[in-house]
CSV table of C-alpha atoms in Angstrom, one decimal:
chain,number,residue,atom,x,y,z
A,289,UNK,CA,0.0,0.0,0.0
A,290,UNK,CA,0.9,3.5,-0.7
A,291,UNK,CA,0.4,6.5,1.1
A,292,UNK,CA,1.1,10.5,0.8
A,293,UNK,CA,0.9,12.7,3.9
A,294,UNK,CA,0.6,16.1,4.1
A,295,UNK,CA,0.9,18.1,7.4
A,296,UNK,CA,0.1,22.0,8.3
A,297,UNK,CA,-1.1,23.0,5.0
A,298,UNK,CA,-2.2,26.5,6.6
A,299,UNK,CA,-5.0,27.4,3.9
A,300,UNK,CA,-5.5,31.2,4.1
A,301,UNK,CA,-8.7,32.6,2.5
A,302,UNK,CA,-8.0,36.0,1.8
A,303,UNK,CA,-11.5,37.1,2.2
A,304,UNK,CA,-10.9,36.6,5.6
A,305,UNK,CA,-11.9,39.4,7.8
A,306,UNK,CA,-8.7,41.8,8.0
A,307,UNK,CA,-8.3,41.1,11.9
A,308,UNK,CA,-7.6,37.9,11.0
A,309,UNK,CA,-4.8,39.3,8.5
A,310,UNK,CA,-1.5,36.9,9.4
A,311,UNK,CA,1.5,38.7,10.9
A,312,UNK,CA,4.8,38.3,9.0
A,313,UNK,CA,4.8,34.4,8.8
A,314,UNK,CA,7.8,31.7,7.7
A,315,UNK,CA,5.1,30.2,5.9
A,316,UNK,CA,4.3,31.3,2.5
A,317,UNK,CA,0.5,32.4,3.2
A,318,UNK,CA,-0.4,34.5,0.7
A,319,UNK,CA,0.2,31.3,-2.0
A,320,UNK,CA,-1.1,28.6,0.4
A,321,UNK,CA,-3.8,27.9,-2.0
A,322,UNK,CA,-1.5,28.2,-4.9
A,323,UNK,CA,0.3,25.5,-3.2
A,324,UNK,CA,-2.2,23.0,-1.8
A,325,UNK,CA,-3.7,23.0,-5.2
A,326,UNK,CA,-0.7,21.8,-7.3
A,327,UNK,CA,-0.1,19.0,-4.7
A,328,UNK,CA,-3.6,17.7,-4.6
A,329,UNK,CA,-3.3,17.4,-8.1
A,330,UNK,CA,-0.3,15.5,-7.6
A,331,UNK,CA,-1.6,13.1,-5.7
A,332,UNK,CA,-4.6,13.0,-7.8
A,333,UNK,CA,-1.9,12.0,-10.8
A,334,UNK,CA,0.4,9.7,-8.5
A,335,UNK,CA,-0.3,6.2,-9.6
A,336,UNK,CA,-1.0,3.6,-6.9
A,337,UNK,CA,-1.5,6.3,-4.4
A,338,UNK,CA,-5.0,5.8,-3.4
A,339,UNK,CA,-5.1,7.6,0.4
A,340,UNK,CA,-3.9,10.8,1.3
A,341,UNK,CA,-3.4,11.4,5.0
A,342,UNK,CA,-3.7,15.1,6.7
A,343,UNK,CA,-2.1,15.8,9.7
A,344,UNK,CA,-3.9,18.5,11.3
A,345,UNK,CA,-3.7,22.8,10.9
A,346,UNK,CA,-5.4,22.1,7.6
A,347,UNK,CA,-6.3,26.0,7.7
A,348,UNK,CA,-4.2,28.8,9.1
A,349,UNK,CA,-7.1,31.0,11.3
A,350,UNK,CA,-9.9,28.3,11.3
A,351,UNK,CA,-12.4,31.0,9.4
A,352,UNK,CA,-15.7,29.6,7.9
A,353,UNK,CA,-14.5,30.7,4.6
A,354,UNK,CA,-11.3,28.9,5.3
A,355,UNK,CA,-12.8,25.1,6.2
A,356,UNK,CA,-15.3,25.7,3.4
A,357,UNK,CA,-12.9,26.5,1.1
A,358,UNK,CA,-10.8,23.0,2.1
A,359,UNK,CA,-13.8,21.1,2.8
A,360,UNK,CA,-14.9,21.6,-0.9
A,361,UNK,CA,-11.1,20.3,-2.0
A,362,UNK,CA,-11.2,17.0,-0.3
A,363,UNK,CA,-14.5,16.4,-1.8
A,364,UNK,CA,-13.1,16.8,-5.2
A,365,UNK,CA,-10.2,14.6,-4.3
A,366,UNK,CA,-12.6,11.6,-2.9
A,367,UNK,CA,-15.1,12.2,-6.1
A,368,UNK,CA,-11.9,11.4,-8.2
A,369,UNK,CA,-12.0,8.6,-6.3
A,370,UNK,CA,-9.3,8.5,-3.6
A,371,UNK,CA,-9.2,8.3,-0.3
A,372,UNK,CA,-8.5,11.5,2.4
A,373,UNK,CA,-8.3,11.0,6.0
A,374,UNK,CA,-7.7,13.6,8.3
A,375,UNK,CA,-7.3,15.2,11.7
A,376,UNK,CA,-7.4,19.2,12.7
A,377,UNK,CA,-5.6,21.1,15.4
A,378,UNK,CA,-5.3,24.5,17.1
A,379,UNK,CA,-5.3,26.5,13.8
A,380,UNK,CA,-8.6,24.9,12.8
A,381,UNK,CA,-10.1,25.9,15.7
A,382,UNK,CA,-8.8,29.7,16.3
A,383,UNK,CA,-12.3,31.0,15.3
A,384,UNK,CA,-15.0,28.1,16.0
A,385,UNK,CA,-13.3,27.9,19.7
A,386,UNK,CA,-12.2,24.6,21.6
A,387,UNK,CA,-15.7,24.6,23.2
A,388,UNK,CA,-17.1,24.2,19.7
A,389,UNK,CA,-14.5,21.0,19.1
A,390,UNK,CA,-17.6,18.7,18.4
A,391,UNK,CA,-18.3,20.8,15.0
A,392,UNK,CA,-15.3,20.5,14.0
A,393,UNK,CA,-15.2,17.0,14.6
A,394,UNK,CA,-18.2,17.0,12.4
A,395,UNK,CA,-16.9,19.1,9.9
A,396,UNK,CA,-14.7,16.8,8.8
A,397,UNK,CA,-16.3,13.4,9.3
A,398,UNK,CA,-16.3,12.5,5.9
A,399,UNK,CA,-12.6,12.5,5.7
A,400,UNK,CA,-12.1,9.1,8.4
A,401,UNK,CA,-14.5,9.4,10.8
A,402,UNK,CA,-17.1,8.5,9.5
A,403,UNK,CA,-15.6,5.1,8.1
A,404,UNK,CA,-14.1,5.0,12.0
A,405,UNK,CA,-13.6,1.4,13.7
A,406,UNK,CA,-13.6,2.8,17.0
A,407,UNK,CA,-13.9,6.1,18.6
A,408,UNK,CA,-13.3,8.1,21.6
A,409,UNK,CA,-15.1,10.6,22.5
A,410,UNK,CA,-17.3,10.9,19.3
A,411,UNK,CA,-14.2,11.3,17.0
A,412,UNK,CA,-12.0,13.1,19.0
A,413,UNK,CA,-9.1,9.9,18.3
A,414,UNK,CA,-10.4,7.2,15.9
A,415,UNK,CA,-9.4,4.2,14.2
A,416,UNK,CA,-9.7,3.7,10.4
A,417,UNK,CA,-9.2,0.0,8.5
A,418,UNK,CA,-6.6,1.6,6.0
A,419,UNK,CA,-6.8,-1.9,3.9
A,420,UNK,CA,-7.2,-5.7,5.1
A,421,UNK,CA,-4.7,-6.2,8.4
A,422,UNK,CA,-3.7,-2.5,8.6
A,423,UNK,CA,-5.2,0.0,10.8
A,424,UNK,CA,-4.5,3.9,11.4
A,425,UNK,CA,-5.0,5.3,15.0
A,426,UNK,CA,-5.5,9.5,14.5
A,427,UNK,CA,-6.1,11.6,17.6
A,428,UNK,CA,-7.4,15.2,17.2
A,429,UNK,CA,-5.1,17.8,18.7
A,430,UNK,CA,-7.7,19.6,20.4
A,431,UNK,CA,-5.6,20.1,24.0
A,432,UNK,CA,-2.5,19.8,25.5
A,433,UNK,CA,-3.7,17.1,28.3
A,434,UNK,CA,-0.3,15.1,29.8
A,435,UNK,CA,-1.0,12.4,29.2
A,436,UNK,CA,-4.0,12.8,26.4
A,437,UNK,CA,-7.2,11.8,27.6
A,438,UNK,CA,-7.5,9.4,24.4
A,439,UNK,CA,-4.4,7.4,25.9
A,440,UNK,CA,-6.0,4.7,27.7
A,441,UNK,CA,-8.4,4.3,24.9
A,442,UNK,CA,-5.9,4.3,21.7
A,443,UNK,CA,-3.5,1.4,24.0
A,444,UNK,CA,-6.4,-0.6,24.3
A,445,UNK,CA,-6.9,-0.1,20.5
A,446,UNK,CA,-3.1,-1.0,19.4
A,447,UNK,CA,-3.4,-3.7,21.8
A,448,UNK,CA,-6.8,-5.4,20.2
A,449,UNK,CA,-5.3,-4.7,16.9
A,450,UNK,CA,-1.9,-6.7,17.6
A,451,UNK,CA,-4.3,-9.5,19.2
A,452,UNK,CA,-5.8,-9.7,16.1
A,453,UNK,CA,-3.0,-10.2,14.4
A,454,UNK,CA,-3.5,-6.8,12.1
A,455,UNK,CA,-0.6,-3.7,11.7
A,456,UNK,CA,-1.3,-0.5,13.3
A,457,UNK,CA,0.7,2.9,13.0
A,458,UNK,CA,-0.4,6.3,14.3
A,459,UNK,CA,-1.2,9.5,13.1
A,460,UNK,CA,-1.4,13.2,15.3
A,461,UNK,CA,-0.3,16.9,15.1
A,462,UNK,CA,1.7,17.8,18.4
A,463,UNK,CA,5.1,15.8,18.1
A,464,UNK,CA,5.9,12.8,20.1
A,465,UNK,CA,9.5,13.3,19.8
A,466,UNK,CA,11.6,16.3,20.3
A,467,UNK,CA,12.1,16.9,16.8
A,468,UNK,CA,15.5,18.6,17.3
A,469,UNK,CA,16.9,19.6,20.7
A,470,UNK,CA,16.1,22.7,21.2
A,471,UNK,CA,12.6,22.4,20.1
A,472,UNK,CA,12.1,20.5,23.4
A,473,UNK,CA,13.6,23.9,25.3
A,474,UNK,CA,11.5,26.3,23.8
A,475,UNK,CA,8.5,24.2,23.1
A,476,UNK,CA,8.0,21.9,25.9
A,477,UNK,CA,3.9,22.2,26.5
A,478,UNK,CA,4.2,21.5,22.2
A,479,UNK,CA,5.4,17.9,22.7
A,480,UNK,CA,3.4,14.5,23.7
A,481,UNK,CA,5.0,13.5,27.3
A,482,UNK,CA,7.3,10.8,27.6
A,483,UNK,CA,4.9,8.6,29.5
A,484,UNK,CA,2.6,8.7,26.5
A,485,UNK,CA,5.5,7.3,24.3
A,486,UNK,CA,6.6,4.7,26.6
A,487,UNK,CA,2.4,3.6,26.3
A,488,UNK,CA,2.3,3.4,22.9
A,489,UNK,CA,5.3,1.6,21.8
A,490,UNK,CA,5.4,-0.7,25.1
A,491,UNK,CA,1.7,-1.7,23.1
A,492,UNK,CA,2.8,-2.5,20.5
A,493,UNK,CA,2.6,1.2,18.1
A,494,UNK,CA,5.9,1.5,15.9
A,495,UNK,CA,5.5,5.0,14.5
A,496,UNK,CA,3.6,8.0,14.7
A,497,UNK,CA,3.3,10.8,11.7
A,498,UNK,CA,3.5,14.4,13.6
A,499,UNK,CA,3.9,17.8,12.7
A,500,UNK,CA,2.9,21.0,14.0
A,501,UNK,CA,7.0,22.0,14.7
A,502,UNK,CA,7.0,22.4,10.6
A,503,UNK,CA,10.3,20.5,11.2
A,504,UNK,CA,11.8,17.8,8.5
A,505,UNK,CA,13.0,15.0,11.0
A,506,UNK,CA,12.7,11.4,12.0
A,507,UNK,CA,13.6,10.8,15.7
A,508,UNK,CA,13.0,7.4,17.8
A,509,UNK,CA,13.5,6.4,21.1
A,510,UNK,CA,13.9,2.3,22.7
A,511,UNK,CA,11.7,2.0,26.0
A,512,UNK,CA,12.9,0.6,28.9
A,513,UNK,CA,10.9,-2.4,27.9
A,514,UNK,CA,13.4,-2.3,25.0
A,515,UNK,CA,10.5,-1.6,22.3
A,516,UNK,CA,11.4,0.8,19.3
A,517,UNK,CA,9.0,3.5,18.4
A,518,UNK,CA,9.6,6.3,15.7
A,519,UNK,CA,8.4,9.8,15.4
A,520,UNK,CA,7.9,11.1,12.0
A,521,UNK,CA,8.0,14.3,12.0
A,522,UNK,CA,7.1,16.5,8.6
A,523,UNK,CA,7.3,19.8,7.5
A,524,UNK,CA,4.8,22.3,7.0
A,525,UNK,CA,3.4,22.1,3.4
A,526,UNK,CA,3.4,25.8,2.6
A,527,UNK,CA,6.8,26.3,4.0
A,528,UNK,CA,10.8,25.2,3.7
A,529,UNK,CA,11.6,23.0,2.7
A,530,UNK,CA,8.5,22.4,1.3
A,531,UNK,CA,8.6,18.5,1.7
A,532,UNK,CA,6.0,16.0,2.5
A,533,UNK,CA,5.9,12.4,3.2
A,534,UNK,CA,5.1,9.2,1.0
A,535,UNK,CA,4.7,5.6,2.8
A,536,UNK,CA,4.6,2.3,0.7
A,537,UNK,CA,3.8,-0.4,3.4
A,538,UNK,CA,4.9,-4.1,2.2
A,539,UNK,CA,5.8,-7.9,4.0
A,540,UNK,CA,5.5,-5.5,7.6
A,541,UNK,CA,7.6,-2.9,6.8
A,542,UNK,CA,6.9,0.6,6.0
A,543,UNK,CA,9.1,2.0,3.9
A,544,UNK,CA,9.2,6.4,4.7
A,545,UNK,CA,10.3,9.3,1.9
A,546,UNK,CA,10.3,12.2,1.3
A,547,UNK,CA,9.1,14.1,-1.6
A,548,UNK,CA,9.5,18.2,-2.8
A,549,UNK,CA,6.2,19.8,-3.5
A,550,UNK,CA,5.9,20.5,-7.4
A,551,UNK,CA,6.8,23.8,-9.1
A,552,UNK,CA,4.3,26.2,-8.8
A,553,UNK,CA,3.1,28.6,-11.3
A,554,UNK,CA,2.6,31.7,-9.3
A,555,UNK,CA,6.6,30.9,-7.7
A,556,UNK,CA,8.0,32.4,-11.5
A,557,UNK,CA,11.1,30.9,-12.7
A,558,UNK,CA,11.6,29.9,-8.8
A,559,UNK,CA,11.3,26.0,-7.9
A,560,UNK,CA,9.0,25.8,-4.4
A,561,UNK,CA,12.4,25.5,-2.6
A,562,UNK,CA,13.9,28.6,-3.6
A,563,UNK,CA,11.0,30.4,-3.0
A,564,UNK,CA,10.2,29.0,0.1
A,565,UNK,CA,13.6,29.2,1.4
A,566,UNK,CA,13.4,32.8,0.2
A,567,UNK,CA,10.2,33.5,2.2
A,568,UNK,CA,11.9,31.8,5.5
A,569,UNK,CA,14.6,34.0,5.2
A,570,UNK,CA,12.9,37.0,5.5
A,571,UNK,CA,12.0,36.3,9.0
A,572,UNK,CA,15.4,35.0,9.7
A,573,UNK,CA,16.6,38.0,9.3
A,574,UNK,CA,13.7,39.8,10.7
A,575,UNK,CA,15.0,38.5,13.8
A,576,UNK,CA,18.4,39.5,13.5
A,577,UNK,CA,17.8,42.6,12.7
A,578,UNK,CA,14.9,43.3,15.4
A,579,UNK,CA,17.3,41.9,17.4
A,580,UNK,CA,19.6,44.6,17.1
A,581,UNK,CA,17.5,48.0,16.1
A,582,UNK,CA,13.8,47.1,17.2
A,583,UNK,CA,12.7,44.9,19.5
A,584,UNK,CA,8.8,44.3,18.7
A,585,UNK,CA,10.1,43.2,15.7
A,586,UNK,CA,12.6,40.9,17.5
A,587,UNK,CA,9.2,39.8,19.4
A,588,UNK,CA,7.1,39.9,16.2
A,589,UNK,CA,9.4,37.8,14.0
A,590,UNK,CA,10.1,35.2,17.3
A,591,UNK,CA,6.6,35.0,18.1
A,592,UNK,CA,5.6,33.1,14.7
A,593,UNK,CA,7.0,30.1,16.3
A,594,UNK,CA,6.8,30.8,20.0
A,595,UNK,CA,4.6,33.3,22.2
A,596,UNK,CA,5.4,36.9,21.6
A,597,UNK,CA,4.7,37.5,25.3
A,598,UNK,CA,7.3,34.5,26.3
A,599,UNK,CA,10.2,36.9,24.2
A,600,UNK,CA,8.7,40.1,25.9
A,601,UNK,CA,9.5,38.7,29.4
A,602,UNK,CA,13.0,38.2,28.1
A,603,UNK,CA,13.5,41.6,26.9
A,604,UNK,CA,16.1,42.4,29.8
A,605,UNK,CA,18.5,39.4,29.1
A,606,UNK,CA,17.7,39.2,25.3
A,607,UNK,CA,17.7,42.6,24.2
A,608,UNK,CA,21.7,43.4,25.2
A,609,UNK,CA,22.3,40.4,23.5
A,610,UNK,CA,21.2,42.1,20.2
A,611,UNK,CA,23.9,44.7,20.0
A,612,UNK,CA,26.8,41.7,19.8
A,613,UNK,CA,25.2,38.4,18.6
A,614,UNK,CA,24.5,40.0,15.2
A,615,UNK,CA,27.8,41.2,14.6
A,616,UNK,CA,30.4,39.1,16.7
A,617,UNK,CA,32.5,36.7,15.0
A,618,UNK,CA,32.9,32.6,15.7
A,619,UNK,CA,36.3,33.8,16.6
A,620,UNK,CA,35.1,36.6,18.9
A,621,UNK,CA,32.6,34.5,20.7
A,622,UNK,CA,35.4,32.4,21.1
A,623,UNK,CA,37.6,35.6,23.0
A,624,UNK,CA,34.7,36.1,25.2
A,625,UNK,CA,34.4,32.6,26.7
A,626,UNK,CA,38.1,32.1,26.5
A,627,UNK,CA,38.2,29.4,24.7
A,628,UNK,CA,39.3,31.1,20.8
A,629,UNK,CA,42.4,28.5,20.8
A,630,UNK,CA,39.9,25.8,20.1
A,631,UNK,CA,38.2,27.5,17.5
A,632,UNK,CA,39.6,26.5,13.9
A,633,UNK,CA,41.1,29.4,11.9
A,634,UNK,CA,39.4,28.5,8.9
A,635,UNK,CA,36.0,29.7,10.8
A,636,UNK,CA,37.1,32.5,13.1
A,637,UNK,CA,36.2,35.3,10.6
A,638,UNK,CA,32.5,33.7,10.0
A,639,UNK,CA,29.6,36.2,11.8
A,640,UNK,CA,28.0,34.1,14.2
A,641,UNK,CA,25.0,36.1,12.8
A,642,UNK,CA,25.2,33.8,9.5
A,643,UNK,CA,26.0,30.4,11.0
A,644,UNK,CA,22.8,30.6,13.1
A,645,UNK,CA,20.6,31.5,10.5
A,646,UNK,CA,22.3,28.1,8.3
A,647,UNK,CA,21.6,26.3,11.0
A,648,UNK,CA,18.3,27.3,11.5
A,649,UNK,CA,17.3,26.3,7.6
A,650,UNK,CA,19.1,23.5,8.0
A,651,UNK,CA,17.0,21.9,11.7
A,652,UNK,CA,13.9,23.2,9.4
A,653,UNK,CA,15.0,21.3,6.4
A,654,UNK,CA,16.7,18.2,8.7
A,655,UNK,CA,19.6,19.1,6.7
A,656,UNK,CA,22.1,19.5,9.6
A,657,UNK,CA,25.2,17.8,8.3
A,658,UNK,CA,28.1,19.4,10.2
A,659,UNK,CA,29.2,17.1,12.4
A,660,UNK,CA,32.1,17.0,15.6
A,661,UNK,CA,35.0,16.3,13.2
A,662,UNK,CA,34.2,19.8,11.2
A,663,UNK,CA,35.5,23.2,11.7
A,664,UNK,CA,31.9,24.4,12.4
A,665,UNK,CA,31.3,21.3,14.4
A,666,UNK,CA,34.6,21.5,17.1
A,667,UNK,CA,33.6,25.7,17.1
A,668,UNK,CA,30.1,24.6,18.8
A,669,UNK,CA,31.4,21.6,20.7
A,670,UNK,CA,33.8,24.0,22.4
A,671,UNK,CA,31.5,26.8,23.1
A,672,UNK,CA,29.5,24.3,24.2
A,673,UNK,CA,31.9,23.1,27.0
A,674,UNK,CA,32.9,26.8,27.8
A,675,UNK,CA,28.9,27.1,28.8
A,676,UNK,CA,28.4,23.6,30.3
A,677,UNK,CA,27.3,25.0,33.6
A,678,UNK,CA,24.2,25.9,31.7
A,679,UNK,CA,23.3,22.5,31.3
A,680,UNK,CA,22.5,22.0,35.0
A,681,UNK,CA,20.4,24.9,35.0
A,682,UNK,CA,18.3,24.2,31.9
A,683,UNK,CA,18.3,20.5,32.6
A,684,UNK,CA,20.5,19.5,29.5
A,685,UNK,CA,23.1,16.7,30.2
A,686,UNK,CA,25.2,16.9,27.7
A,687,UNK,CA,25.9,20.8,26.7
A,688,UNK,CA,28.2,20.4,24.4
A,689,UNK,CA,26.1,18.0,22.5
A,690,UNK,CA,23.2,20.0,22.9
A,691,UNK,CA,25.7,22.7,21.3
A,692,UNK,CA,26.7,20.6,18.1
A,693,UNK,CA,22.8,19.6,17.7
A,694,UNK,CA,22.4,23.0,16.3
A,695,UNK,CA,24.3,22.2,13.3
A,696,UNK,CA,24.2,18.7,13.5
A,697,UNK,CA,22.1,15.7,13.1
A,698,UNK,CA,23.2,12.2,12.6
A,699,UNK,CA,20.0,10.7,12.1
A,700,UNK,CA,18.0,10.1,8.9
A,701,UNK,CA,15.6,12.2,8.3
A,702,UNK,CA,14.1,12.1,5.0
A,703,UNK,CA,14.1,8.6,4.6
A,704,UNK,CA,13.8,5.6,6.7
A,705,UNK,CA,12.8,1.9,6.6
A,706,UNK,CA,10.7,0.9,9.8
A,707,UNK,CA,9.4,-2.8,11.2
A,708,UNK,CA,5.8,-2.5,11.9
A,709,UNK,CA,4.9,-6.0,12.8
């Protein structure tokens, strides 16, 4: 069986009323549609692709124009004759509310629910029969419960699907893994706990597909128990690097890649990943520069990944920072924490300003290739042991890893091979 999955497509209806306007975004809003559009019609053309999965912030404000708008895509998709299941998460619900979750829920029955197995809590996690001895568990991100509510419930179900002797994978929006390192520092409340893990893949769940981070990686963990369990984490459709996910499931093995969305008309002469790199940028260096001259738009520019008000708190340790991060030098860093010796000449000159913005492109894109035996690489493993007394404090046991993790990542992330059975 073949699969596609799309995650955080972000559709923005630009009838929307104007206080619902998007700030300055790393996603490429304006062409969301532009965007969702070519890929359905990629899948519609993909041969032996039958089911598309959607993993949740299918619009960007959760406007009626906007899940109209959607709704009347999928339709089209399953008229053609294919399959769409899907779940929704905070976005969806910005304007309907979480009290309202049940019409939501509703909304998009037709696209899983309704052919549902098992439920909890009228839809809010469900289990669909993908084919003959295969089963999808989805749970709704309507919360940030630790543990979910729909724990108990979707163990019981991975456990009666094992017992009869059928495959079962999962599907949600929040991800179950740190996706990269620091994702688990800043976004901590945006992360499935541990204990939740340990559940699933002690009964018997291999892999879950997440997104919400809009971060390109594949993580796993080994329980104490010694069972494996993957996280499959994809980016967001409408932004870099632009990638989504196709599964072909065969003899108990799923085999995970990644595809590059299609070139899109309204992009030029640009492929999707220039442009979308493009787009990213200009928040990258939003921050940078807010960083150093204006600080709301420091705030602004942060805050499209993590609570403005979390950055405002900050302002009287972060805002000093701004008038030397930008311009010191890997070298200079070095001076200050007495450690430039250990930084290799070949780097010393670079701006610090410029490696961080590579190595933020390159957690997005799970393109983080510069590893300990690098220039770049012994540069952040020796700052990192310069500021090891930080790891106590922010509960990181290994700093200087934690340090290289920023430009490096040893993992696979865009393509992978998984046991399911």
């Amino acid at each position: 069986m073949k699969l596609w999955q799309f995650t955080d497509l972000h559709l923005h209806a630009r009838e929307n009323p104007a206080e619902l306007d998007p700030r300055p975004n790393h996603t490429a809003l304006p062409q969301s549609e532009a965007i969702i559009d070519v890929c359905l019609a990629a899948f519609l053309a993909e041969p032996g692709c039958d089911t598309l999965l959607l993993g949740g912030d299918l619009t960007q404000t959760g406007h009626p124009l906007e899940h109209g708008l959607m709704i009347e895509k999928l339709r089209q998709i399953q008229a053609a004759g294919k399959r769409v299941i899907a779940i929704t998460a905070s976005h969806d619900r910005k304007t309907i509310g979480r009290e309202n979750d049940h019409l939501l829920r509703e909304m998009y029955a037709e696209f899983g629910l309704n052919d549902a197995i098992a439920r909890y809590n009228g839809g809010h996690a469900f289990v669909v029969q993908l084919e003959p001895g295969l089963r999808l568990l989805c749970a709704n991100d309507h919360g940030r419960d630790r543990p979910p509510l729909w724990l108990p419930w979707a163990v019981e179900q991975i456990r009666e699907a094992k017992a009869a002797g059928e495959r079962i994978f999962g599907m949600t929006h929040l991800p179950s893994l740190p996706p990269a390192p620091v994702y688990a520092l800043v976004e901590p409340r945006s992360l499935l706990s541990g204990e939740t893990v340990q559940a699933l893949a002690d009964a018997g769940l291999r892999f879950m597909l997440t997104g919400h981070s809009h971060i390109h990686n594949i993580a796993s963990v080994v329980t104490p128990q010694g069972n494996p369990y993957w996280d499959i984490n994809t980016s967001a459709l409408i932004g870099w690097p632009g990638k989504f996910r196709q599964l072909e499931i065969e003899n108990g093995r799923v085999h995970i890649t990644s595809r590059e969305i299609p070139h899109i008309p309204a992009f030029g002469e640009m492929t999707a990943r220039e442009f979308l790199r493009r787009t990213y940028d200009v928040v990258l260096n939003n921050i940078f520069d807010g960083w150093e001259y204006d600080y709301d738009l420091f705030a602004r520019s942060v805050g499209t990944g993590i609570n403005p008000e979390r950055v405002y708190k900050l302002k009287p340790l972060l805002k000093p920072l701004g008038k030397v991060v930008p311009r010191i030098t890997l070298g200079g860093l070095g001076t200050i924490l007495f450690c430039r010796r250990r930084i290799p000449k070949e780097v010393r000159k670079l701006l610090l300003r410029d490696i961080m913005l590579e190595g933020m492109r390159g957690i997005y894109a799970g393109e983080e290739h510069c590893g300990p035996e690098t220039a770049l690489g012994k540069a952040f493993m020796a700052y990192g042991q310069r500021l090891s007394f930080l790891g106590k404090k922010l509960k990181i046991a290994d700093f200087p890893a934690f340090m290289l993790s920023l430009v490096y990542d040893d993992s696979p992330d865009d393509e992978i091979t998984i046991p399911i059975d």
